[in-house]
mmCIF file of C-alpha atoms in Angstrom:
data_model
loop_
_atom_site.group_PDB
_atom_site.id
_atom_site.type_symbol
_atom_site.label_atom_id
_atom_site.label_comp_id
_atom_site.label_asym_id
_atom_site.label_seq_id
_atom_site.Cartn_x
_atom_site.Cartn_y
_atom_site.Cartn_z
ATOM 1 C CA MET A 183 12.853 1.685 4.587
ATOM 2 C CA SER A 184 12.939 -0.621 7.615
ATOM 3 C CA ARG A 185 9.836 -2.395 8.918
ATOM 4 C CA ASN A 186 9.927 -0.231 12.054
ATOM 5 C CA LEU A 187 10.019 2.969 10.005
ATOM 6 C CA ILE A 188 7.123 1.761 7.826
ATOM 7 C CA CYS A 189 5.049 0.997 10.927
ATOM 8 C CA ALA A 190 5.862 4.375 12.425
ATOM 9 C CA ALA A 191 4.864 6.165 9.228
ATOM 10 C CA SER A 192 1.592 4.220 9.061
ATOM 11 C CA LEU A 193 0.773 5.083 12.663
ATOM 12 C CA ALA A 194 1.456 8.754 11.965
ATOM 13 C CA VAL A 195 -1.009 8.744 9.062
ATOM 14 C CA LEU A 196 -3.635 7.013 11.192
ATOM 15 C CA ALA A 197 -3.089 9.451 14.033
ATOM 16 C CA ALA A 198 -3.505 12.435 11.693
ATOM 17 C CA GLY A 199 -6.874 11.096 10.550
ATOM 18 C CA ALA A 200 -7.982 10.061 14.019
ATOM 19 C CA PRO A 201 -9.596 13.393 15.043
ATOM 20 C CA TRP A 202 -11.833 13.346 11.933
ATOM 21 C CA THR A 203 -12.735 9.705 12.501
ATOM 22 C CA GLN A 204 -13.524 10.270 16.175
ATOM 23 C CA ALA A 205 -15.529 13.416 15.388
ATOM 24 C CA ALA A 206 -17.545 11.576 12.728
ATOM 25 C CA ALA A 207 -18.245 8.717 15.129
ATOM 26 C CA ALA A 208 -19.519 11.116 17.816
ATOM 27 C CA TYR A 209 -21.458 13.308 15.356
ATOM 28 C CA PRO A 210 -23.592 15.246 16.083
ATOM 29 C CA GLU A 211 -22.576 16.755 19.408
ATOM 30 C CA LYS A 212 -23.975 20.276 19.001
ATOM 31 C CA ALA A 213 -26.503 22.341 17.083
ATOM 32 C CA ILE A 214 -26.496 22.223 13.283
ATOM 33 C CA THR A 215 -26.990 25.306 11.094
ATOM 34 C CA LEU A 216 -29.139 24.757 7.987
ATOM 35 C CA ILE A 217 -28.911 27.404 5.257
ATOM 36 C CA ILE A 218 -31.969 27.902 3.041
ATOM 37 C CA GLY A 219 -31.328 30.233 0.127
ATOM 38 C CA PHE A 220 -34.898 31.506 -0.045
ATOM 39 C CA ALA A 221 -37.139 33.767 2.021
ATOM 40 C CA PRO A 222 -39.200 32.520 4.987
ATOM 41 C CA GLY A 223 -42.678 31.339 4.034
ATOM 42 C CA GLY A 224 -41.843 30.173 0.522
ATOM 43 C CA PRO A 225 -42.305 26.556 -0.655
ATOM 44 C CA THR A 226 -38.720 25.508 0.140
ATOM 45 C CA ASP A 227 -38.780 27.114 3.565
ATOM 46 C CA ALA A 228 -42.220 25.689 4.368
ATOM 47 C CA ILE A 229 -41.181 22.120 3.571
ATOM 48 C CA GLY A 230 -37.756 22.561 5.144
ATOM 49 C CA ARG A 231 -39.084 23.701 8.508
ATOM 50 C CA VAL A 232 -41.509 20.791 8.834
ATOM 51 C CA LEU A 233 -38.985 18.234 7.645
ATOM 52 C CA PHE A 234 -35.967 19.359 9.648
ATOM 53 C CA LYS A 235 -37.902 19.677 12.878
ATOM 54 C CA LYS A 236 -38.260 15.905 12.635
ATOM 55 C CA VAL A 237 -34.642 15.433 11.442
ATOM 56 C CA ALA A 238 -33.510 17.329 14.562
ATOM 57 C CA GLU A 239 -35.483 14.900 16.705
ATOM 58 C CA GLU A 240 -33.819 11.980 14.948
ATOM 59 C CA LEU A 241 -30.328 13.432 15.474
ATOM 60 C CA ARG A 242 -31.146 14.669 18.997
ATOM 61 C CA VAL A 243 -29.615 18.107 18.456
ATOM 62 C CA PRO A 244 -31.190 21.442 17.460
ATOM 63 C CA ILE A 245 -31.201 22.436 13.789
ATOM 64 C CA VAL A 246 -31.158 26.215 13.358
ATOM 65 C CA ILE A 247 -32.509 27.441 10.018
ATOM 66 C CA GLU A 248 -30.871 30.528 8.520
ATOM 67 C CA ASN A 249 -32.612 32.031 5.487
ATOM 68 C CA ARG A 250 -30.212 33.644 3.005
ATOM 69 C CA PRO A 251 -32.412 34.685 0.057
ATOM 70 C CA GLY A 252 -31.193 36.305 -3.126
ATOM 71 C CA ALA A 253 -29.813 35.688 -6.635
ATOM 72 C CA GLY A 254 -31.816 32.517 -7.220
ATOM 73 C CA GLY A 255 -30.342 30.826 -4.150
ATOM 74 C CA ASN A 256 -26.759 31.865 -4.945
ATOM 75 C CA ILE A 257 -26.405 34.081 -1.855
ATOM 76 C CA GLY A 258 -26.968 31.124 0.441
ATOM 77 C CA ALA A 259 -24.779 28.850 -1.692
ATOM 78 C CA GLN A 260 -21.955 31.375 -1.677
ATOM 79 C CA GLU A 261 -22.030 31.536 2.116
ATOM 80 C CA PHE A 262 -22.209 27.753 2.283
ATOM 81 C CA LEU A 263 -18.973 27.425 0.291
ATOM 82 C CA ARG A 264 -17.075 28.825 3.286
ATOM 83 C CA ALA A 265 -18.421 26.202 5.710
ATOM 84 C CA GLN A 266 -16.194 23.627 7.370
ATOM 85 C CA PRO A 267 -16.750 20.015 6.200
ATOM 86 C CA ASP A 268 -17.729 18.821 9.672
ATOM 87 C CA GLY A 269 -21.485 18.404 9.223
ATOM 88 C CA TYR A 270 -22.429 21.362 11.417
ATOM 89 C CA THR A 271 -23.279 23.715 8.545
ATOM 90 C CA LEU A 272 -25.558 22.253 5.879
ATOM 91 C CA MET A 273 -27.690 23.631 3.065
ATOM 92 C CA TYR A 274 -31.194 22.692 1.977
ATOM 93 C CA GLY A 275 -30.961 23.205 -1.771
ATOM 94 C CA THR A 276 -33.441 23.094 -4.606
ATOM 95 C CA SER A 277 -33.294 22.594 -8.351
ATOM 96 C CA SER A 278 -31.915 26.147 -8.470
ATOM 97 C CA ILE A 279 -28.467 24.767 -7.570
ATOM 98 C CA THR A 280 -28.426 23.288 -11.080
ATOM 99 C CA THR A 281 -29.728 26.400 -12.870
ATOM 100 C CA ALA A 282 -28.377 29.452 -11.008
ATOM 101 C CA PRO A 283 -24.650 28.821 -11.721
ATOM 102 C CA ALA A 284 -25.214 29.039 -15.474
ATOM 103 C CA LEU A 285 -27.692 31.916 -15.238
ATOM 104 C CA PHE A 286 -25.373 34.013 -13.067
ATOM 105 C CA ASN A 287 -22.100 32.766 -14.597
ATOM 106 C CA ARG A 288 -20.963 31.365 -11.242
ATOM 107 C CA GLN A 289 -19.023 28.215 -12.036
ATOM 108 C CA ASP A 290 -17.609 28.253 -8.507
ATOM 109 C CA LEU A 291 -21.119 27.137 -7.486
ATOM 110 C CA ASN A 292 -21.233 24.207 -9.909
ATOM 111 C CA PRO A 293 -22.942 21.494 -7.814
ATOM 112 C CA LYS A 294 -20.751 18.811 -9.356
ATOM 113 C CA THR A 295 -17.699 20.226 -7.599
ATOM 114 C CA ALA A 296 -18.860 22.697 -4.940
ATOM 115 C CA PHE A 297 -20.949 20.485 -2.633
ATOM 116 C CA VAL A 298 -21.765 16.866 -1.852
ATOM 117 C CA ALA A 299 -25.219 15.334 -1.489
ATOM 118 C CA ALA A 300 -26.164 14.169 1.998
ATOM 119 C CA GLY A 301 -29.597 13.013 0.846
ATOM 120 C CA CYS A 302 -32.469 13.629 -1.551
ATOM 121 C CA SER A 303 -35.739 14.609 0.107
ATOM 122 C CA VAL A 304 -38.669 15.455 -2.182
ATOM 123 C CA ALA A 305 -39.622 16.261 -5.765
ATOM 124 C CA VAL A 306 -42.472 18.600 -6.699
ATOM 125 C CA PRO A 307 -43.920 18.537 -10.216
ATOM 126 C CA LEU A 308 -45.067 21.643 -11.995
ATOM 127 C CA ILE A 309 -48.746 22.055 -12.856
ATOM 128 C CA LEU A 310 -49.682 23.199 -16.345
ATOM 129 C CA LEU A 311 -52.364 25.780 -15.581
ATOM 130 C CA ALA A 312 -54.561 27.479 -18.162
ATOM 131 C CA ALA A 313 -56.868 30.475 -17.936
ATOM 132 C CA LYS A 314 -60.422 29.385 -17.135
ATOM 133 C CA ASN A 315 -61.836 30.734 -20.405
ATOM 134 C CA LEU A 316 -59.282 28.947 -22.596
ATOM 135 C CA PRO A 317 -61.238 26.456 -24.770
ATOM 136 C CA ALA A 318 -58.921 23.437 -24.462
ATOM 137 C CA ALA A 319 -60.164 19.979 -23.559
ATOM 138 C CA ASP A 320 -56.792 18.760 -22.307
ATOM 139 C CA ALA A 321 -53.047 19.398 -22.546
ATOM 140 C CA ARG A 322 -52.757 17.892 -26.017
ATOM 141 C CA ASP A 323 -55.578 20.074 -27.327
ATOM 142 C CA PHE A 324 -54.056 23.116 -25.635
ATOM 143 C CA TYR A 325 -50.629 22.627 -27.205
ATOM 144 C CA GLN A 326 -52.225 22.126 -30.619
ATOM 145 C CA GLN A 327 -53.987 25.487 -30.255
ATOM 146 C CA VAL A 328 -50.756 27.209 -29.220
ATOM 147 C CA LYS A 329 -48.882 25.683 -32.148
ATOM 148 C CA ALA A 330 -51.621 26.700 -34.606
ATOM 149 C CA GLN A 331 -51.418 30.361 -33.575
ATOM 150 C CA PRO A 332 -47.743 31.327 -33.029
ATOM 151 C CA GLY A 333 -47.198 34.313 -30.748
ATOM 152 C CA LYS A 334 -50.848 34.637 -29.715
ATOM 153 C CA TYR A 335 -50.629 33.115 -26.251
ATOM 154 C CA PHE A 336 -48.962 34.660 -23.200
ATOM 155 C CA MET A 337 -47.185 32.499 -20.634
ATOM 156 C CA GLY A 338 -46.510 33.801 -17.134
ATOM 157 C CA SER A 339 -43.568 32.520 -15.097
ATOM 158 C CA SER A 340 -42.021 33.138 -11.700
ATOM 159 C CA GLY A 341 -39.027 34.752 -13.384
ATOM 160 C CA ASN A 342 -36.553 34.616 -16.221
ATOM 161 C CA GLY A 343 -34.532 31.411 -15.889
ATOM 162 C CA SER A 344 -36.748 29.942 -13.148
ATOM 163 C CA ILE A 345 -37.426 26.210 -13.330
ATOM 164 C CA ASP A 346 -40.981 26.816 -14.585
ATOM 165 C CA HIS A 347 -39.615 29.046 -17.361
ATOM 166 C CA LEU A 348 -37.005 26.430 -18.307
ATOM 167 C CA VAL A 349 -39.544 23.586 -18.337
ATOM 168 C CA ALA A 350 -41.852 25.687 -20.505
ATOM 169 C CA MET A 351 -39.068 26.345 -23.000
ATOM 170 C CA ASP A 352 -37.990 22.696 -22.925
ATOM 171 C CA VAL A 353 -41.537 21.587 -23.772
ATOM 172 C CA ALA A 354 -41.820 24.329 -26.394
ATOM 173 C CA ALA A 355 -38.662 23.099 -28.135
ATOM 174 C CA LYS A 356 -39.975 19.520 -28.201
ATOM 175 C CA LEU A 357 -43.377 20.570 -29.590
ATOM 176 C CA ASP A 358 -42.280 23.514 -31.753
ATOM 177 C CA LEU A 359 -44.380 26.068 -29.842
ATOM 178 C CA ASP A 360 -44.119 29.849 -30.090
ATOM 179 C CA PHE A 361 -45.635 32.113 -27.411
ATOM 180 C CA GLN A 362 -44.938 35.315 -25.472
ATOM 181 C CA HIS A 363 -43.098 34.969 -22.147
ATOM 182 C CA VAL A 364 -44.144 37.257 -19.293
ATOM 183 C CA PRO A 365 -41.725 36.938 -16.337
ATOM 184 C CA TYR A 366 -42.999 37.930 -12.886
ATOM 185 C CA LYS A 367 -41.244 38.373 -9.557
ATOM 186 C CA GLY A 368 -42.410 35.076 -8.138
ATOM 187 C CA ASN A 369 -45.097 32.426 -8.558
ATOM 188 C CA GLY A 370 -47.768 34.389 -6.663
ATOM 189 C CA PRO A 371 -48.035 37.397 -8.996
ATOM 190 C CA ALA A 372 -47.959 35.124 -12.044
ATOM 191 C CA LEU A 373 -50.773 33.005 -10.628
ATOM 192 C CA THR A 374 -52.875 36.037 -9.741
ATOM 193 C CA ASP A 375 -52.568 37.454 -13.254
ATOM 194 C CA LEU A 376 -53.459 34.088 -14.788
ATOM 195 C CA ALA A 377 -56.618 33.925 -12.653
ATOM 196 C CA ALA A 378 -57.475 37.458 -13.783
ATOM 197 C CA GLY A 379 -57.134 36.404 -17.429
ATOM 198 C CA ASN A 380 -54.161 38.634 -18.149
ATOM 199 C CA THR A 381 -52.065 35.665 -19.323
ATOM 200 C CA SER A 382 -53.004 32.403 -21.025
ATOM 201 C CA PHE A 383 -51.079 29.756 -19.099
ATOM 202 C CA MET A 384 -48.210 28.989 -16.731
ATOM 203 C CA TYR A 385 -46.366 26.100 -15.096
ATOM 204 C CA SER A 386 -46.714 26.442 -11.332
ATOM 205 C CA GLY A 387 -44.463 24.664 -8.842
ATOM 206 C CA SER A 388 -46.340 25.888 -5.777
ATOM 207 C CA PHE A 389 -49.186 23.477 -5.028
ATOM 208 C CA ASN A 390 -50.392 25.192 -1.849
ATOM 209 C CA SER A 391 -50.755 28.461 -3.804
ATOM 210 C CA ALA A 392 -52.311 26.910 -6.899
ATOM 211 C CA LEU A 393 -54.806 24.506 -5.290
ATOM 212 C CA PRO A 394 -57.259 27.203 -4.057
ATOM 213 C CA PHE A 395 -57.343 28.731 -7.560
ATOM 214 C CA ILE A 396 -57.899 25.302 -9.114
ATOM 215 C CA GLU A 397 -60.610 24.276 -6.638
ATOM 216 C CA SER A 398 -62.484 27.573 -7.077
ATOM 217 C CA GLY A 399 -62.404 27.233 -10.863
ATOM 218 C CA GLN A 400 -60.342 30.402 -11.380
ATOM 219 C CA VAL A 401 -57.729 28.433 -13.336
ATOM 220 C CA ARG A 402 -57.694 24.984 -14.954
ATOM 221 C CA ALA A 403 -55.122 22.278 -14.222
ATOM 222 C CA LEU A 404 -54.395 20.493 -17.507
ATOM 223 C CA ALA A 405 -51.434 18.306 -16.542
ATOM 224 C CA VAL A 406 -48.505 17.772 -14.203
ATOM 225 C CA THR A 407 -44.931 17.528 -15.469
ATOM 226 C CA SER A 408 -43.839 14.499 -13.415
ATOM 227 C CA ALA A 409 -43.576 10.920 -14.667
ATOM 228 C CA ARG A 410 -46.381 9.861 -12.291
ATOM 229 C CA ARG A 411 -49.599 11.600 -11.276
ATOM 230 C CA SER A 412 -49.464 13.746 -8.157
ATOM 231 C CA ALA A 413 -51.221 12.478 -5.022
ATOM 232 C CA ALA A 414 -52.360 16.076 -4.451
ATOM 233 C CA LEU A 415 -54.082 16.157 -7.876
ATOM 234 C CA PRO A 416 -54.879 12.503 -8.651
ATOM 235 C CA ASP A 417 -57.388 13.324 -11.392
ATOM 236 C CA VAL A 418 -54.926 15.490 -13.338
ATOM 237 C CA PRO A 419 -52.967 13.470 -15.930
ATOM 238 C CA THR A 420 -49.250 13.742 -16.611
ATOM 239 C CA LEU A 421 -47.865 15.316 -19.766
ATOM 240 C CA SER A 422 -46.542 11.864 -20.612
ATOM 241 C CA GLU A 423 -50.085 10.462 -20.541
ATOM 242 C CA SER A 424 -51.668 13.337 -22.425
ATOM 243 C CA VAL A 425 -49.212 14.222 -25.175
ATOM 244 C CA PRO A 426 -47.698 11.418 -27.301
ATOM 245 C CA ALA A 427 -44.676 13.559 -28.207
ATOM 246 C CA LEU A 428 -43.893 13.955 -24.486
ATOM 247 C CA LYS A 429 -44.001 10.244 -23.623
ATOM 248 C CA GLY A 430 -41.719 9.673 -20.627
ATOM 249 C CA TYR A 431 -41.378 13.368 -19.838
ATOM 250 C CA ASP A 432 -40.358 14.095 -16.245
ATOM 251 C CA ALA A 433 -39.357 17.495 -14.876
ATOM 252 C CA GLY A 434 -39.997 19.791 -11.967
ATOM 253 C CA THR A 435 -38.419 21.161 -8.860
ATOM 254 C CA TRP A 436 -36.858 19.152 -6.031
ATOM 255 C CA GLN A 437 -35.108 19.587 -2.697
ATOM 256 C CA VAL A 438 -31.910 18.027 -1.370
ATOM 257 C CA LEU A 439 -29.710 18.156 1.720
ATOM 258 C CA LEU A 440 -26.160 19.262 0.920
ATOM 259 C CA ALA A 441 -22.916 19.154 2.870
ATOM 260 C CA PRO A 442 -19.557 20.846 2.169
ATOM 261 C CA LYS A 443 -17.122 18.946 -0.035
ATOM 262 C CA GLY A 444 -14.896 16.766 2.121
ATOM 263 C CA THR A 445 -17.504 15.949 4.771
ATOM 264 C CA PRO A 446 -16.727 12.468 6.194
ATOM 265 C CA ALA A 447 -18.766 9.595 4.765
ATOM 266 C CA ALA A 448 -19.860 8.568 8.269
ATOM 267 C CA VAL A 449 -21.432 11.999 8.784
ATOM 268 C CA LEU A 450 -23.194 11.841 5.420
ATOM 269 C CA ASP A 451 -24.576 8.407 6.300
ATOM 270 C CA LYS A 452 -25.969 9.674 9.625
ATOM 271 C CA LEU A 453 -27.621 12.636 7.918
ATOM 272 C CA ASP A 454 -29.146 10.446 5.214
ATOM 273 C CA THR A 455 -30.477 7.983 7.806
ATOM 274 C CA ALA A 456 -32.080 10.788 9.837
ATOM 275 C CA LEU A 457 -33.553 12.391 6.700
ATOM 276 C CA ARG A 458 -35.047 9.094 5.508
ATOM 277 C CA ALA A 459 -36.584 8.458 8.931
ATOM 278 C CA ALA A 460 -38.105 11.954 9.002
ATOM 279 C CA LEU A 461 -39.609 11.465 5.545
ATOM 280 C CA GLN A 462 -41.482 8.399 6.807
ATOM 281 C CA ASP A 463 -43.129 10.248 9.710
ATOM 282 C CA PRO A 464 -46.951 10.413 9.188
ATOM 283 C CA SER A 465 -47.226 14.097 10.156
ATOM 284 C CA VAL A 466 -44.397 15.010 7.780
ATOM 285 C CA ARG A 467 -46.021 12.970 5.007
ATOM 286 C CA ASP A 468 -49.334 14.817 5.470
ATOM 287 C CA SER A 469 -47.575 18.172 5.196
ATOM 288 C CA LEU A 470 -45.643 17.075 2.116
ATOM 289 C CA ARG A 471 -48.836 15.876 0.426
ATOM 290 C CA PHE A 472 -50.378 19.329 0.889
ATOM 291 C CA GLN A 473 -47.310 20.821 -0.810
ATOM 292 C CA GLY A 474 -47.547 18.363 -3.719
ATOM 293 C CA ALA A 475 -44.193 16.898 -2.695
ATOM 294 C CA GLU A 476 -43.276 13.284 -3.416
ATOM 295 C CA VAL A 477 -40.521 11.502 -1.476
ATOM 296 C CA MET A 478 -37.384 10.753 -3.518
ATOM 297 C CA ASP A 479 -36.030 7.309 -2.704
ATOM 298 C CA LYS A 480 -32.321 7.734 -3.529
ATOM 299 C CA THR A 481 -29.080 6.946 -1.730
ATOM 300 C CA PRO A 482 -26.619 9.859 -1.307
ATOM 301 C CA ALA A 483 -24.596 8.529 -4.271
ATOM 302 C CA GLN A 484 -27.737 8.259 -6.431
ATOM 303 C CA CYS A 485 -28.745 11.712 -5.260
ATOM 304 C CA GLN A 486 -25.402 13.163 -6.357
ATOM 305 C CA ASP A 487 -25.729 11.461 -9.752
ATOM 306 C CA PHE A 488 -29.219 12.939 -10.091
ATOM 307 C CA ILE A 489 -27.963 16.445 -9.253
ATOM 308 C CA ASP A 490 -25.135 16.095 -11.770
ATOM 309 C CA SER A 491 -27.514 14.999 -14.533
ATOM 310 C CA GLU A 492 -29.946 17.825 -13.766
ATOM 311 C CA TYR A 493 -27.082 20.306 -13.907
ATOM 312 C CA ASP A 494 -26.094 19.044 -17.356
ATOM 313 C CA ARG A 495 -29.722 19.099 -18.485
ATOM 314 C CA TRP A 496 -30.624 22.621 -17.415
ATOM 315 C CA SER A 497 -27.297 24.368 -17.953
ATOM 316 C CA GLY A 498 -27.465 23.012 -21.504
ATOM 317 C CA THR A 499 -30.982 24.421 -21.885
ATOM 318 C CA ILE A 500 -29.874 27.803 -20.513
ATOM 319 C CA ASP A 501 -26.933 27.898 -22.906
ATOM 320 C CA ARG A 502 -29.100 26.883 -25.876
ATOM 321 C CA LEU A 503 -31.635 29.606 -25.093
ATOM 322 C CA GLY A 504 -28.987 32.221 -24.408
ATOM 323 C CA LEU A 505 -30.489 33.042 -21.024
ATOM 324 C CA GLU A 506 -28.775 35.077 -18.305
ATOM 325 C CA ALA A 507 -29.989 36.596 -15.053
ATOM 326 C CA ARG A 508 -30.739 40.288 -15.220
#
């Protein structure tokens, strides 16, 4: 091929990519749609609305939130799969993106291949809550009692296959615990029944719901499941601190900003920059603290690696337990 033909071919390739490059450089030029796969008013929606109001200010365009609840977040994810990779349709996902595909047998929603991380936002630990009349001094004492009396204790959860259920079963496998699982339709009903003494314990991921029950003495907070103590409950130790067999344990729910596969790197960088700036805003920080949310300091690449590892972790747990959504 002659030098002239090579140059012409190279120019043609550059010209074909030019519209994407120019669009990424000008991004954003119009409103962005943000899909949240959960109902308005829930923990994900509550954090998302506060956070992305500030992200919109950083990007200087409106961000319109569309709630698409159902099937553990899969309804929203399924709709998101059809979005163009131009940065104008995004999804605010939670740890459910790493659990729902296996529970619902939806490998088309595998987060390793279906989406790309635009940024990690926050992580929220679960709180190990016990009924107020349970005679346990701390988490270690509590687990010893459960282990000594297999099948006696009843654990409430926000649903079969929910992150609190999976964490409970993960801990149970590590400590050889046997108890009765009582799945509810959400964190609220499970918490209410625990306060009434109808169950023995639960792992709650909703701080704003649990804190009033803890402060009034209706339930007891024995530990949090994160590697570090929560700023919202500074006097409550971690499982890692309390239980020698759980040294280094770290689990919980988290929230990330996702873009369609193929979204230009320049767009992802702009979204990550705006998200990081929003997470540093004092008013946003105050709201996050009330929700028990801790900022995740990860680059988009680190965020994607984290999502991939969480998918392997929890899909393996789901497979081992033989769980499926019903």
